[in-house]
């Protein structure tokens, strides 16, 4: 089923009289934000609230010999100066491992460093004061004596015997290792007509959410309860962790999220300074606020994607891919991040490499090593941009080698659309994908033949343009297979509670969270549709562990597919309950009634029978008039967890058209396209904007972003002037198209769409640059980001 | 020499008299002292534009000015621009076009875009997409990828030009 | 990230500001604040006193007088960008302005602040040098004028004394035979350039004379490329590129070798601009 950009899908079973499924309805909660009346955690203030600033290690690796806090304690406004040793008495340390990542190991991490700092930026002492400025003033008065230790910064040598071991108790610097050998790889390479090898480097990135991390913790000694206002994606997970490490029960902890200024996976982890803030509130028995400033964000927000991957592909003369092989090495910082671990990214690279292609021979090795740099963990599209860069980079290099068109080689190897269910060489189970239809759609959308003709004509004039592609698959709607089976208290199910209020309006309480992706709109659309009211009658409550069903929050593109299905089902169930009341009131059979546009109607004729306001009035205020023994149930909860498939894979293909200035090495992006299949599209506008935003994050990876470190473990560009995020002028317009293959695991059939853009864009840009430069005999570029310097070097100009 | 400064200024049409620490930035002043949290803090070094507001009629970085400098000034934040209705059409376009996701950049983005729209109106012109991108070049948005923002601003520019002629 | 405490004083006259500088050796002048405030917020600098010069009258003008364009220290970037006087009589400045930061930065940043701060990657210092302009300064010992060639001393270091205030810059007004060229390469629009080149010359029949090339982003100060100037005056573009004797250091955005290569590319582009212009 093909849809052109921005148009709603064809009618399906989901289309009920007031269906919002497939419609680009605006998000209901936007006016608050456009008027500056949102409430982000950085806006929260509470009575008696104090502010904390952390003094951070200037060294990548150092023993803390002594900390003198006397002068700081006497500084104006200071409430307390607390060291790691002191805070360790309030909060227990944690270890970021999961049992299903066999052999993964890490060392205990404390909220504030105890005895030793393991990366530049790790908090070594806290100052709580009346204002943030006063806390920072006092930080300058703390005198710490460090004994610098050798810093491990090069992953390539991290495992050498001569390299110091960061955590002696672990024996070596290996965090996690995975090997896979499927089919007959050596034989396949031997039988190939061409074998291409390349080493890919994906730069260390970080999320740079516009709102830095923020938390306000409020321990009420009288209630013995901790309320944490936390810009997090996963409130229930954090509730569990705060309780666990403060030795409280979960019922003593409430986590509220409010508006969140961007997250992208950055705000789904345990941060030592946030844990410390919560512990400080307990210690000081008053609210404590921590908002990371941008400079500390760069050295503490998780980094990601720092991988070096040696890749190899074999092809026959007629373009059949015979085998893939990769060797991935990644340095993750001194700790595996809790609780999701820092092994997942490499694990995903192994899982996803070669993913779109029907190729049975695959060998992979991944090693994850410790180093004295900021920690790495899951960030939007975890592992995907890396795996896609390696796979698609190799595929286009192979195509070039055998002189085949890059779309043609894909046509010959992508899993056939009618061949599902299928399984990738790495063992991923694919329910139903649409690679070929997506490719055909893209081919038309970009007018490929004409684009090639234009490219050729311009080359003759010395203008070098490139066209690059990237096919991809994306993990969405994760089941318990992702984290739950590994022992983490990260739920994969989610719930929605739907209630009819006394005026006949609907409130939804959901366990997923809003980070700007439009989850609340999707939930409202689902319930409005399945229940039968207009969206203005629906209000959504999320992000409050006291008031929402237990849920996983927002990550791995799960909010719409999982949270949306729970909401859809809850709306349906409430409709049943409401119709039972209506039946009782009207002395009609409930199954002969329906709810349309907020009115109970006769199902067949559509004749209006009863307003919901009247029904609610009777049910709540005159239940005595209902038949004896009849009890109206006007609030229902439904949960949903994917069971049929471990993940709902989506697929798609992107294209980039760009121009390289071969004198300067500068790249100008002309246009970008993405065709994506995320199953049922609940709101095409939201899907497209997820894709556009994601593509631009991927472009950042390809062209601009990289956390640069020197060999002593000092980050060199930890500010927004030097760490280059994509800005408006350099970004292209982005066209979106869709194919729809719903998942049968849920009634809605929706899969996720949050990460597809980011997954494919870096590979796509890389391939386009190489396509542009190929006629000039340039060395293929595989080391991201593709700076002017690297391009000039590839051209032999410097 | 005083570390605290007395200032009187007009904020969103209201006269405000406060004593502020000399070191307090304008954005911290409007957020912390006046409770106008619509102006956001994203970097505090002038790069992200989340703190964009209007001082004496032109857009500035709220993090690169001191409150102490604003004695006698007229300051307008997103709350003021909203209540006066000045940017109502632009806000509506952002909402319709989903030109915001998390919304953290949005107040600054709207304020910056409004300046361009006013300049364009004065010239009787509709800015091109490139000009729009250039005028918001100092406003960082991590969520949208900018395309929808450019669409929204462009549609308002056209609508305003149409309404005028 | 909050500045360390400091006192603040809004000066009402140059004399008052100069006196305050004398009394407070670690005081800093605050002009547009678009460079200074960021360093204060990051606590890279912690003066005891900020002397706000924005209230000093008479420092904001842009005027064409006796063959020169005089720009007051407090003229904002935006004022220059929109000034008809600058467009007509100092076209190099007009060309450079849109490359400086972003609209909100240009609304506050001052030309005096830019020249006083003397960032080696900034546009205006190079323009001043390319135009052979001069700087007016006033200090406890009175007023003086410093030629651009004598003004830039080192990394963020100028000929201004600790108690001197830059009051204006003066540029020779363009005449009919004036040719200017400007180009820079920055990763993102409004960023400081990796390399940039500001140039001026006078038409000489079909050729050029009095060629002045001022590079930025390639050293501790804006740098003249004397050998290339001579070659360009001879019409020898290849020779001009070959004569480039820059030795830029590596930085975060590019290695010295890349910068040097880019300097050559810019030279060709700017040379084309210089040759193209017809009176
Ligand atoms: C995001 C961003 C991007 C930018 N991009 C660019 C760019 O691409 N190119 C560029 O050139 N600039 C750029 N800038 C800097 C901007 O142009 C500054 O305005 C300028 O460099 C300094 O001018 P100011 O008036 O703001 O000076 P201030 O910040 O007020 O002062 C800077 C320094 O000069 C001193 N000073 C100021 N005025 C005088 C005076 N009259 N006499 C003596 N000393 C004085 C101050 O004491 C201080 O030490 C950017 C700034 C930002 C925040
Ligand atoms: S907070 Fe002012 S520009 Fe970022
Ligand atoms: S909408 Fe989130 S940063 Fe712009």
Tab-separated table of C-alpha atoms in Angstrom, chain A residues 6-394:
chain	number	residue	atom	x	y	z
A	6	UNK	CA	1.787	13.852	3.749
A	7	UNK	CA	-1.372	12.115	2.568
A	8	UNK	CA	-3.437	9.870	4.809
A	9	UNK	CA	-3.471	6.115	4.290
A	10	UNK	CA	-6.270	4.243	2.642
A	11	UNK	CA	-9.213	3.299	4.865
A	12	UNK	CA	-8.781	0.202	6.981
A	13	UNK	CA	-10.571	-1.650	9.766
A	14	UNK	CA	-9.370	1.101	12.020
A	15	UNK	CA	-11.592	3.606	10.314
A	16	UNK	CA	-14.559	4.215	12.478
A	17	UNK	CA	-16.927	7.097	12.022
A	18	UNK	CA	-14.816	9.469	14.029
A	19	UNK	CA	-11.509	8.062	13.211
A	20	UNK	CA	-8.405	10.050	13.693
A	21	UNK	CA	-6.154	7.201	12.668
A	22	UNK	CA	-4.116	8.247	9.686
A	23	UNK	CA	-4.976	11.914	10.000
A	24	UNK	CA	-2.514	14.736	10.393
A	25	UNK	CA	-4.303	16.336	13.311
A	26	UNK	CA	-2.276	18.964	15.149
A	27	UNK	CA	-1.038	18.032	18.597
A	28	UNK	CA	-3.485	19.186	21.222
A	29	UNK	CA	-0.903	20.441	23.695
A	30	UNK	CA	1.130	22.801	21.557
A	31	UNK	CA	-0.247	26.201	22.459
A	32	UNK	CA	1.210	25.927	25.900
A	33	UNK	CA	4.619	25.538	24.328
A	34	UNK	CA	4.324	28.195	21.632
A	35	UNK	CA	3.240	30.693	24.284
A	36	UNK	CA	6.165	29.946	26.541
A	37	UNK	CA	3.846	28.433	29.113
A	38	UNK	CA	5.221	24.942	29.181
A	39	UNK	CA	6.735	23.704	32.365
A	40	UNK	CA	10.118	22.126	31.948
A	41	UNK	CA	11.978	20.734	34.920
A	42	UNK	CA	14.423	23.622	34.683
A	43	UNK	CA	11.416	25.894	35.352
A	44	UNK	CA	10.372	24.097	38.538
A	45	UNK	CA	10.904	25.848	41.847
A	46	UNK	CA	9.764	24.633	45.267
A	47	UNK	CA	9.692	26.202	48.719
A	48	UNK	CA	13.062	25.878	50.524
A	49	UNK	CA	14.648	24.642	47.333
A	50	UNK	CA	18.435	24.763	47.181
A	51	UNK	CA	20.693	24.423	44.146
A	52	UNK	CA	23.569	22.055	43.699
A	53	UNK	CA	26.692	22.549	41.630
A	54	UNK	CA	29.240	19.794	41.190
A	55	UNK	CA	32.945	20.242	41.200
A	56	UNK	CA	34.215	18.003	38.435
A	57	UNK	CA	37.482	16.241	37.862
A	58	UNK	CA	39.795	18.116	35.523
A	59	UNK	CA	41.714	14.855	34.990
A	60	UNK	CA	40.708	11.845	32.950
A	61	UNK	CA	42.051	9.515	35.601
A	62	UNK	CA	43.258	10.539	39.027
A	63	UNK	CA	43.397	9.413	42.620
A	64	UNK	CA	41.688	11.835	44.942
A	65	UNK	CA	44.275	12.345	47.677
A	66	UNK	CA	42.359	14.860	49.741
A	67	UNK	CA	39.408	17.222	49.600
A	68	UNK	CA	39.464	20.376	51.724
A	69	UNK	CA	35.979	21.831	52.021
A	70	UNK	CA	36.292	24.231	54.965
A	71	UNK	CA	36.486	27.457	52.979
A	72	UNK	CA	33.615	26.408	50.734
A	73	UNK	CA	31.407	25.580	53.711
A	74	UNK	CA	31.824	29.150	54.982
A	75	UNK	CA	31.001	30.793	51.664
A	76	UNK	CA	27.843	32.917	51.377
A	77	UNK	CA	24.646	30.975	50.822
A	78	UNK	CA	26.183	27.540	51.196
A	79	UNK	CA	23.950	24.874	52.727
A	80	UNK	CA	26.281	21.903	52.502
A	81	UNK	CA	29.446	20.634	50.889
A	82	UNK	CA	29.315	16.885	50.384
A	83	UNK	CA	31.990	14.491	49.157
A	84	UNK	CA	31.556	11.130	47.489
A	85	UNK	CA	32.506	9.264	50.639
A	86	UNK	CA	29.857	11.132	52.604
A	87	UNK	CA	27.160	10.585	49.995
A	88	UNK	CA	27.967	6.893	49.710
A	89	UNK	CA	26.420	6.540	53.165
A	90	UNK	CA	23.090	7.740	51.736
A	91	UNK	CA	23.012	5.958	48.401
A	92	UNK	CA	24.400	2.619	47.285
A	93	UNK	CA	26.489	2.216	44.129
A	94	UNK	CA	25.327	0.430	40.988
A	95	UNK	CA	26.755	-1.838	38.319
A	96	UNK	CA	25.579	-1.564	34.712
A	97	UNK	CA	25.263	-5.179	33.558
A	98	UNK	CA	22.492	-7.318	32.075
A	99	UNK	CA	22.454	-11.103	32.264
A	100	UNK	CA	21.499	-11.647	28.618
A	101	UNK	CA	24.654	-9.886	27.445
A	102	UNK	CA	26.797	-12.833	28.353
A	103	UNK	CA	30.004	-11.944	30.145
A	104	UNK	CA	29.403	-8.213	30.365
A	105	UNK	CA	31.138	-6.670	33.324
A	106	UNK	CA	31.525	-3.307	34.946
A	107	UNK	CA	32.631	-1.783	38.230
A	108	UNK	CA	30.498	-0.207	40.943
A	109	UNK	CA	29.761	3.433	40.215
A	110	UNK	CA	28.998	5.940	42.964
A	111	UNK	CA	26.864	9.076	42.745
A	112	UNK	CA	29.985	11.134	43.431
A	113	UNK	CA	33.455	9.714	42.822
A	114	UNK	CA	34.962	7.947	45.802
A	115	UNK	CA	38.783	7.952	45.994
A	116	UNK	CA	39.226	8.022	42.236
A	117	UNK	CA	37.951	10.015	39.280
A	118	UNK	CA	37.736	8.011	36.070
A	119	UNK	CA	36.902	10.634	33.462
A	120	UNK	CA	37.291	14.347	32.952
A	121	UNK	CA	33.971	15.741	34.127
A	122	UNK	CA	33.106	13.130	36.744
A	123	UNK	CA	31.660	14.841	39.811
A	124	UNK	CA	34.043	14.764	42.768
A	125	UNK	CA	32.284	17.026	45.247
A	126	UNK	CA	28.882	18.686	45.624
A	127	UNK	CA	28.034	22.148	46.868
A	128	UNK	CA	24.442	22.898	47.794
A	129	UNK	CA	23.625	26.578	48.162
A	130	UNK	CA	20.787	29.079	48.012
A	131	UNK	CA	21.515	29.872	44.374
A	132	UNK	CA	23.349	28.107	41.615
A	133	UNK	CA	25.736	31.058	41.340
A	134	UNK	CA	26.623	30.788	45.031
A	135	UNK	CA	27.144	27.054	44.680
A	136	UNK	CA	29.535	27.693	41.806
A	137	UNK	CA	31.331	30.384	43.816
A	138	UNK	CA	31.903	27.907	46.627
A	139	UNK	CA	33.113	25.193	44.226
A	140	UNK	CA	36.046	27.473	43.477
A	141	UNK	CA	37.012	27.371	47.158
A	142	UNK	CA	37.271	23.594	47.390
A	143	UNK	CA	40.838	22.397	47.382
A	144	UNK	CA	41.368	18.941	45.968
A	145	UNK	CA	44.728	17.254	45.759
A	146	UNK	CA	44.851	14.788	42.872
A	147	UNK	CA	47.438	12.252	41.959
A	148	UNK	CA	47.159	11.849	38.224
A	149	UNK	CA	46.963	8.263	36.967
A	150	UNK	CA	47.688	7.125	33.422
A	151	UNK	CA	44.627	7.591	31.235
A	152	UNK	CA	43.480	4.806	28.929
A	153	UNK	CA	42.155	6.586	25.866
A	154	UNK	CA	42.878	4.488	22.807
A	155	UNK	CA	40.467	1.566	22.327
A	156	UNK	CA	42.897	-0.109	19.920
A	157	UNK	CA	45.402	-0.671	22.724
A	158	UNK	CA	42.986	-0.910	25.644
A	159	UNK	CA	43.349	-4.690	25.775
A	160	UNK	CA	47.133	-4.780	25.371
A	161	UNK	CA	48.928	-6.229	28.375
A	162	UNK	CA	51.019	-3.061	28.630
A	163	UNK	CA	47.935	-0.877	29.064
A	164	UNK	CA	46.938	-0.146	32.660
A	165	UNK	CA	43.702	-1.760	33.793
A	166	UNK	CA	41.154	0.888	34.816
A	167	UNK	CA	39.324	-1.275	37.354
A	168	UNK	CA	41.759	-3.748	38.874
A	169	UNK	CA	38.900	-5.855	40.211
A	170	UNK	CA	37.752	-6.611	36.659
A	171	UNK	CA	41.100	-8.023	35.568
A	172	UNK	CA	41.189	-6.290	32.190
A	173	UNK	CA	39.630	-3.454	30.222
A	174	UNK	CA	37.151	-5.642	28.366
A	175	UNK	CA	33.540	-4.807	29.161
A	176	UNK	CA	31.798	-7.090	26.692
A	177	UNK	CA	32.536	-9.204	23.691
A	178	UNK	CA	30.310	-10.938	21.186
A	179	UNK	CA	31.124	-13.263	18.328
A	180	UNK	CA	28.872	-14.645	15.667
A	181	UNK	CA	29.593	-16.961	12.760
A	182	UNK	CA	26.679	-17.975	10.576
A	183	UNK	CA	26.703	-19.908	7.316
A	184	UNK	CA	29.917	-20.513	5.425
A	185	UNK	CA	31.641	-17.199	5.394
A	186	UNK	CA	35.109	-18.201	4.196
A	187	UNK	CA	33.715	-20.320	1.414
A	188	UNK	CA	31.393	-17.527	0.347
A	189	UNK	CA	34.249	-15.038	0.130
A	190	UNK	CA	36.335	-17.548	-1.789
A	191	UNK	CA	33.527	-17.985	-4.302
A	192	UNK	CA	32.942	-14.271	-4.761
A	193	UNK	CA	33.921	-12.387	-7.895
A	194	UNK	CA	34.772	-9.346	-5.863
A	195	UNK	CA	35.556	-8.776	-2.226
A	196	UNK	CA	35.639	-5.260	-0.812
A	197	UNK	CA	37.091	-4.303	2.530
A	198	UNK	CA	36.891	-0.990	4.302
A	199	UNK	CA	37.332	0.388	7.768
A	200	UNK	CA	34.510	2.595	8.973
A	201	UNK	CA	34.797	5.061	11.790
A	202	UNK	CA	31.745	6.630	13.368
A	203	UNK	CA	32.576	9.613	15.512
A	204	UNK	CA	31.733	9.951	19.191
A	205	UNK	CA	28.547	12.002	19.406
A	206	UNK	CA	26.324	13.340	22.065
A	207	UNK	CA	22.681	14.338	22.130
A	208	UNK	CA	22.880	18.093	22.828
A	209	UNK	CA	19.231	18.275	23.869
A	210	UNK	CA	18.248	21.933	23.848
A	211	UNK	CA	17.208	21.627	27.476
A	212	UNK	CA	20.093	20.190	29.432
A	213	UNK	CA	19.445	17.426	31.959
A	214	UNK	CA	17.435	18.646	34.926
A	215	UNK	CA	16.140	17.214	38.172
A	216	UNK	CA	14.482	18.606	41.290
A	217	UNK	CA	14.383	16.125	44.172
A	218	UNK	CA	12.160	16.728	47.165
A	219	UNK	CA	12.483	14.427	50.166
A	220	UNK	CA	9.661	15.032	52.601
A	221	UNK	CA	10.901	13.821	55.968
A	222	UNK	CA	7.379	14.067	57.394
A	223	UNK	CA	5.875	11.863	54.692
A	224	UNK	CA	9.010	9.758	54.271
A	225	UNK	CA	8.505	10.231	50.561
A	226	UNK	CA	10.699	11.326	47.712
A	227	UNK	CA	9.164	13.321	44.885
A	228	UNK	CA	11.476	13.701	41.927
A	229	UNK	CA	10.692	16.138	39.138
A	230	UNK	CA	12.858	14.633	36.500
A	231	UNK	CA	13.351	15.293	32.811
A	232	UNK	CA	13.384	11.580	32.044
A	233	UNK	CA	11.984	9.319	29.366
A	234	UNK	CA	11.261	6.471	31.772
A	235	UNK	CA	9.649	7.575	35.057
A	236	UNK	CA	8.826	4.104	36.344
A	237	UNK	CA	12.328	2.843	35.680
A	238	UNK	CA	13.739	5.789	37.596
A	239	UNK	CA	11.265	5.267	40.422
A	240	UNK	CA	12.633	1.767	40.800
A	241	UNK	CA	16.238	2.927	40.747
A	242	UNK	CA	15.840	5.839	43.145
A	243	UNK	CA	14.035	3.537	45.579
A	244	UNK	CA	16.536	0.746	45.209
A	245	UNK	CA	19.633	2.822	45.822
A	246	UNK	CA	18.144	4.907	48.618
A	247	UNK	CA	16.824	1.738	50.246
A	248	UNK	CA	13.205	2.866	49.978
A	249	UNK	CA	10.172	1.044	48.705
A	250	UNK	CA	8.898	2.094	45.303
A	251	UNK	CA	5.740	3.413	46.909
A	252	UNK	CA	7.891	5.971	48.702
A	253	UNK	CA	9.072	7.454	45.410
A	254	UNK	CA	7.119	9.518	42.926
A	255	UNK	CA	8.646	10.612	39.641
A	256	UNK	CA	7.097	13.395	37.554
A	257	UNK	CA	8.394	14.439	34.163
A	258	UNK	CA	6.440	17.507	32.921
A	259	UNK	CA	7.705	18.988	29.652
A	260	UNK	CA	11.063	17.728	28.474
A	261	UNK	CA	13.294	19.788	26.217
A	262	UNK	CA	14.410	16.954	23.980
A	263	UNK	CA	15.768	13.586	25.006
A	264	UNK	CA	16.668	11.279	22.077
A	265	UNK	CA	17.822	8.580	24.446
A	266	UNK	CA	20.006	10.943	26.412
A	267	UNK	CA	17.478	11.134	29.235
A	268	UNK	CA	16.811	7.446	29.747
A	269	UNK	CA	19.918	6.613	31.754
A	270	UNK	CA	21.127	6.789	35.305
A	271	UNK	CA	23.375	9.801	35.700
A	272	UNK	CA	25.606	9.933	38.721
A	273	UNK	CA	24.976	13.644	39.270
A	274	UNK	CA	21.199	13.172	39.097
A	275	UNK	CA	21.358	10.255	41.519
A	276	UNK	CA	23.543	12.424	43.765
A	277	UNK	CA	20.982	15.235	43.652
A	278	UNK	CA	18.274	12.865	44.823
A	279	UNK	CA	20.555	11.549	47.567
A	280	UNK	CA	21.404	15.113	48.637
A	281	UNK	CA	17.730	15.928	49.030
A	282	UNK	CA	17.369	12.910	51.313
A	283	UNK	CA	20.440	13.921	53.267
A	284	UNK	CA	19.443	17.575	53.617
A	285	UNK	CA	15.694	16.969	53.946
A	286	UNK	CA	14.819	19.719	51.487
A	287	UNK	CA	14.308	20.144	47.759
A	288	UNK	CA	17.508	20.246	45.742
A	289	UNK	CA	17.669	21.275	42.096
A	290	UNK	CA	20.289	20.338	39.555
A	291	UNK	CA	20.318	21.627	36.010
A	292	UNK	CA	23.384	20.651	34.027
A	293	UNK	CA	24.928	23.608	32.284
A	294	UNK	CA	26.024	23.148	28.710
A	295	UNK	CA	29.677	22.767	29.516
A	296	UNK	CA	29.091	19.984	32.022
A	297	UNK	CA	26.538	18.430	29.654
A	298	UNK	CA	29.243	17.862	27.088
A	299	UNK	CA	31.362	15.858	29.519
A	300	UNK	CA	28.538	14.027	31.322
A	301	UNK	CA	25.557	13.488	28.988
A	302	UNK	CA	26.132	10.067	27.537
A	303	UNK	CA	28.179	9.933	24.374
A	304	UNK	CA	27.572	7.319	21.708
A	305	UNK	CA	28.670	5.791	18.416
A	306	UNK	CA	32.431	5.844	18.921
A	307	UNK	CA	33.117	2.728	16.840
A	308	UNK	CA	35.791	1.505	14.500
A	309	UNK	CA	34.452	-1.251	12.265
A	310	UNK	CA	36.449	-3.264	9.807
A	311	UNK	CA	33.987	-4.482	7.221
A	312	UNK	CA	34.139	-6.921	4.347
A	313	UNK	CA	31.622	-7.846	1.687
A	314	UNK	CA	31.678	-10.428	-1.099
A	315	UNK	CA	29.666	-10.178	-4.317
A	316	UNK	CA	29.302	-12.114	-7.494
A	317	UNK	CA	29.647	-10.485	-10.882
A	318	UNK	CA	25.887	-10.257	-11.203
A	319	UNK	CA	25.563	-8.475	-7.929
A	320	UNK	CA	24.584	-11.190	-5.476
A	321	UNK	CA	25.956	-10.473	-2.027
A	322	UNK	CA	27.685	-13.599	-0.774
A	323	UNK	CA	28.835	-12.663	2.713
A	324	UNK	CA	29.331	-9.911	5.254
A	325	UNK	CA	32.024	-9.790	7.896
A	326	UNK	CA	32.652	-7.154	10.548
A	327	UNK	CA	35.039	-6.528	13.390
A	328	UNK	CA	33.713	-3.812	15.660
A	329	UNK	CA	35.699	-2.104	18.393
A	330	UNK	CA	34.223	0.518	20.678
A	331	UNK	CA	35.466	2.396	23.736
A	332	UNK	CA	32.683	3.215	26.171
A	333	UNK	CA	34.238	5.150	29.024
A	334	UNK	CA	35.104	3.828	32.473
A	335	UNK	CA	31.705	2.346	33.366
A	336	UNK	CA	28.971	0.491	31.583
A	337	UNK	CA	25.984	2.804	32.039
A	338	UNK	CA	23.239	1.682	34.361
A	339	UNK	CA	20.785	0.033	33.890
A	340	UNK	CA	20.723	-0.428	30.104
A	341	UNK	CA	24.455	-1.115	29.866
A	342	UNK	CA	26.938	0.126	27.333
A	343	UNK	CA	27.072	-3.238	25.606
A	344	UNK	CA	23.777	-2.845	23.761
A	345	UNK	CA	25.119	-0.557	21.051
A	346	UNK	CA	27.809	-2.980	19.882
A	347	UNK	CA	25.346	-5.822	20.279
A	348	UNK	CA	22.980	-3.972	17.956
A	349	UNK	CA	25.743	-3.398	15.429
A	350	UNK	CA	26.248	-7.161	15.329
A	351	UNK	CA	22.503	-7.786	15.108
A	352	UNK	CA	21.749	-5.247	12.433
A	353	UNK	CA	24.668	-5.362	10.024
A	354	UNK	CA	23.493	-6.810	6.730
A	355	UNK	CA	19.929	-6.636	8.054
A	356	UNK	CA	18.051	-5.666	4.883
A	357	UNK	CA	19.753	-8.329	2.766
A	358	UNK	CA	18.980	-11.925	2.131
A	359	UNK	CA	22.492	-13.180	2.671
A	360	UNK	CA	23.059	-16.257	4.805
A	361	UNK	CA	26.779	-15.905	5.475
A	362	UNK	CA	27.782	-13.534	8.207
A	363	UNK	CA	30.645	-13.331	10.671
A	364	UNK	CA	30.916	-10.675	13.336
A	365	UNK	CA	33.044	-9.819	16.270
A	366	UNK	CA	32.443	-6.916	18.610
A	367	UNK	CA	34.587	-5.813	21.500
A	368	UNK	CA	33.555	-3.167	23.988
A	369	UNK	CA	36.394	-1.752	26.048
A	370	UNK	CA	36.743	0.602	28.969
A	371	UNK	CA	38.584	3.902	28.673
A	372	UNK	CA	38.988	7.117	30.635
A	373	UNK	CA	36.560	9.248	28.691
A	374	UNK	CA	32.961	10.154	29.349
A	375	UNK	CA	30.610	7.165	29.328
A	376	UNK	CA	28.837	6.000	26.183
A	377	UNK	CA	25.385	4.480	26.027
A	378	UNK	CA	22.197	4.320	24.000
A	379	UNK	CA	21.351	7.388	21.937
A	380	UNK	CA	18.645	7.719	19.275
A	381	UNK	CA	18.714	4.762	16.884
A	382	UNK	CA	21.165	2.800	19.046
A	383	UNK	CA	23.669	1.029	16.838
A	384	UNK	CA	21.597	1.537	13.700
A	385	UNK	CA	23.534	4.415	12.144
A	386	UNK	CA	26.724	2.409	12.626
A	387	UNK	CA	25.397	-0.860	11.230
A	388	UNK	CA	23.706	0.926	8.344
A	389	UNK	CA	26.865	2.886	7.536
A	390	UNK	CA	28.899	-0.315	7.413
A	391	UNK	CA	26.317	-2.306	5.472
A	392	UNK	CA	25.300	0.355	2.996
A	393	UNK	CA	28.827	1.636	2.638
A	394	UNK	CA	30.006	-1.852	1.726
